[in-house]
Short mmCIF file of C-alpha atoms in Angstrom, two decimals:
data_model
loop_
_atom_site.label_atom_id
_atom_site.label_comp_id
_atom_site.label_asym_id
_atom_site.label_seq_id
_atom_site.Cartn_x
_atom_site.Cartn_y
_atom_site.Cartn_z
CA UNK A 23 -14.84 -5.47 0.14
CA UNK A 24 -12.85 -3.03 2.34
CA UNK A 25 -14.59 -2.04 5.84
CA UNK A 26 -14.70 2.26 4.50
CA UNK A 27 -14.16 3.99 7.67
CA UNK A 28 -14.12 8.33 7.76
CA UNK A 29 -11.55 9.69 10.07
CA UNK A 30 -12.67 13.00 11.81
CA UNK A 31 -10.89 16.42 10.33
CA UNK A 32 -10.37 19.48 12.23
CA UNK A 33 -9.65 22.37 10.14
CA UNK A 34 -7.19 24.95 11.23
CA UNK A 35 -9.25 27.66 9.58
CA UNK A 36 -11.86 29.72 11.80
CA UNK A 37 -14.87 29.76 9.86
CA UNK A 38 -17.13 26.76 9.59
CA UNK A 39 -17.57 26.35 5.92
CA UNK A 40 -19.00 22.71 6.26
CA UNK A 41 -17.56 19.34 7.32
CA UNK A 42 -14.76 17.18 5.62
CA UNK A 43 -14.39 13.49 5.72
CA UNK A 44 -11.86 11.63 4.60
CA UNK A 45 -12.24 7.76 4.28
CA UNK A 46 -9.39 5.30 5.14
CA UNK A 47 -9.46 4.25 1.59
CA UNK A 48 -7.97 7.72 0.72
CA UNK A 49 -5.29 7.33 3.28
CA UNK A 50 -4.27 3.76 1.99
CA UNK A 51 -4.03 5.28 -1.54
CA UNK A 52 -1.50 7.95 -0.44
CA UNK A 53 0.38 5.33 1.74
CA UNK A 54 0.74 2.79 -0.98
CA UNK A 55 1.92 5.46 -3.79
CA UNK A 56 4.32 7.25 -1.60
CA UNK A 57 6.01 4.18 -0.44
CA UNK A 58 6.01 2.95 -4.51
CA UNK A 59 8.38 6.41 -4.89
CA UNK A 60 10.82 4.63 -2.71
CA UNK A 61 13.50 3.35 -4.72
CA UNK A 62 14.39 -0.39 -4.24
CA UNK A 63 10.21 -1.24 -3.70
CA UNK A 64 9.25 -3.59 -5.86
CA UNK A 65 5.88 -1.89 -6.74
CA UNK A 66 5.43 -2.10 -10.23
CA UNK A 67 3.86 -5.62 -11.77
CA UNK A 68 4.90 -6.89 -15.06
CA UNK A 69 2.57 -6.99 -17.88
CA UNK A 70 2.24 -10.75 -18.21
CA UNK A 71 1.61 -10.71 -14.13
CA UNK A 72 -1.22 -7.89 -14.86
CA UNK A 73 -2.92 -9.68 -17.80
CA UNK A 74 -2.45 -12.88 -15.81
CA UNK A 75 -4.33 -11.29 -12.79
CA UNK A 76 -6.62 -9.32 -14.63
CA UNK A 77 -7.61 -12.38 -16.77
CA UNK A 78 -7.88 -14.68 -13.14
CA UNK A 79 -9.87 -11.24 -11.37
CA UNK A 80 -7.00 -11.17 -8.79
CA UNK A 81 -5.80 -8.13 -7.30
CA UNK A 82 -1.74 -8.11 -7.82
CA UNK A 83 -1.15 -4.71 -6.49
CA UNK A 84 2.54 -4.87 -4.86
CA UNK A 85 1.82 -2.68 -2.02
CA UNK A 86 -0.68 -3.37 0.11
CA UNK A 87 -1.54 -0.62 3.29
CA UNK A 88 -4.13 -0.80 5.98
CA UNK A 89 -5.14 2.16 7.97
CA UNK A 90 -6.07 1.73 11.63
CA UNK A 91 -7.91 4.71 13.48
CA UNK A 92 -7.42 4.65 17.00
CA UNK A 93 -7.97 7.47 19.76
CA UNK A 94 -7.72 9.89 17.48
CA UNK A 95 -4.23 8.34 16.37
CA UNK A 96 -3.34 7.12 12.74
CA UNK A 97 -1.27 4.22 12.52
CA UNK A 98 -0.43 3.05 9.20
CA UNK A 99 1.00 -0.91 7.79
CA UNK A 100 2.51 -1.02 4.56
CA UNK A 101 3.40 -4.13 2.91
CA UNK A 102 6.01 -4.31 0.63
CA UNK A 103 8.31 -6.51 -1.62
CA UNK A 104 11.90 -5.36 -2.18
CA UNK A 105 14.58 -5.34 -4.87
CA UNK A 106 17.50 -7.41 -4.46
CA UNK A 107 20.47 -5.71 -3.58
CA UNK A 108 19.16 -2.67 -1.69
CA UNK A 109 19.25 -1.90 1.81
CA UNK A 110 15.78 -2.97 3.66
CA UNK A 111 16.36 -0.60 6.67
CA UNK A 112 17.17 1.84 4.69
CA UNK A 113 14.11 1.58 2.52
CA UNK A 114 11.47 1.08 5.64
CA UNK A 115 12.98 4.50 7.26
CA UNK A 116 12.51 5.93 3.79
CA UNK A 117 9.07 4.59 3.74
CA UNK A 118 7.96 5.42 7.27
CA UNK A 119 9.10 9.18 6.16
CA UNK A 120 7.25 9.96 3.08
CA UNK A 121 4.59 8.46 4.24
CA UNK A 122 3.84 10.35 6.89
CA UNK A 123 4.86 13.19 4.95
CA UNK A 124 2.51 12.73 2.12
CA UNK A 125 -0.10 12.16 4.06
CA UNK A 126 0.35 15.48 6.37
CA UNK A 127 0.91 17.39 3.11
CA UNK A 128 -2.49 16.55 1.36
CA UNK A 129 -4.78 15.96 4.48
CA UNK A 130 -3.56 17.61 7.10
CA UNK A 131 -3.79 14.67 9.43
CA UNK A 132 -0.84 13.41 11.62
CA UNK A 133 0.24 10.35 10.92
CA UNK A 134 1.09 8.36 14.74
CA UNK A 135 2.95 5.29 13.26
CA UNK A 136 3.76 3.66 10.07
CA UNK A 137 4.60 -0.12 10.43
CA UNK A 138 6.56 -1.27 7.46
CA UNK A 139 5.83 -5.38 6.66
CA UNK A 140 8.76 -6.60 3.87
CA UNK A 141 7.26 -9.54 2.89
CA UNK A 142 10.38 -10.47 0.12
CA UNK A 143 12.98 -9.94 -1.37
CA UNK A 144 12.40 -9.72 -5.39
CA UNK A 145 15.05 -11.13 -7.16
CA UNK A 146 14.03 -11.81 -11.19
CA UNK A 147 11.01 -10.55 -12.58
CA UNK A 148 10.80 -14.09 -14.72
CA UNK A 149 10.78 -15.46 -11.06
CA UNK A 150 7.65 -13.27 -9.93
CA UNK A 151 5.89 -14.76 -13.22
CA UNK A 152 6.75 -17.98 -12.79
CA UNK A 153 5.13 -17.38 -9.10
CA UNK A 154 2.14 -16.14 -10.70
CA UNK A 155 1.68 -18.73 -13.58
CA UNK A 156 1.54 -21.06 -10.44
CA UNK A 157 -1.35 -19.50 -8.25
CA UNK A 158 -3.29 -19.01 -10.90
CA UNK A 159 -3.00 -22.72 -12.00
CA UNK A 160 -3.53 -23.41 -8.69
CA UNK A 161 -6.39 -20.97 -8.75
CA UNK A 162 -7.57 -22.77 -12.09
CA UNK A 163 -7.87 -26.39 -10.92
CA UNK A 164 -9.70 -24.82 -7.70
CA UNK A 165 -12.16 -23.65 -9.70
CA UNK A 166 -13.20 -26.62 -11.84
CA UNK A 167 -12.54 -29.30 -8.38
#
């Protein structure tokens, strides 16, 4: 289970209507759906690789984010996978923008850095479910060894 840590929120208003925390777990969940707006991020799972997961109990979200608090500073990793054929700089500027956007625009907090990970290039979709139908053979004869 995720370590739920509440970053501290300053509001610019000048009343004192009560406190606000916000958890990191919020944070990821912004991260992770603006960078699936990106076009060319492979964010979406097939259905066979869903019911496949779901049936195994594995998580097979595409876009994994991890939110680091540090003197008062945000930093933010995303990991992604990438379409074939589109521009991975391109995308991880795109990323590191909306991002921090969309996480300004509903919290109010500044985002200090967001580190983007590309950990592959998606080429098929039959090739991500062949991938799949592998771990979770693999996962399979773990079980029953």
């Amino acid at each position: 289970m995720a370590k739920i840590t509440e970053v501290p929120f300053e509001t610019q208003a000048k009343e004192n209507l009560g406190e606000i925390k916000i958890t990191t777990g919020v944070l990821e969940s912004i991260a992770a759906q603006a960078a699936s707006e990106i076009e060319g991020v492979a964010s979406k799972v097939t259905g066979f690789q869903k019911e496949v997961g779901n049936f195994l109990g594995m998580d097979r979200d595409r876009i994994n984010t991890k939110i680091k608090t540090e003197n008062n500073s945000i930093v933010v990793d995303v990991e992604i996978r990438v379409h074939y054929g589109y521009s991975v700089p391109e995308i991880a500027i795109a990323i590191q923008d909306k991002v921090k956007e969309q996480i300004l625009f509903m919290t109010d907090l500044a985002v200090t850095e967001v580190n983007v990970h590309v950990m592959s290039v998606e080429t098929e979709t039959s090739e991500s479910d062949a991938s799949i139908v592998e771990e979770a053979v693999e996962t399979i004869g773990e079980a029953f060894e």
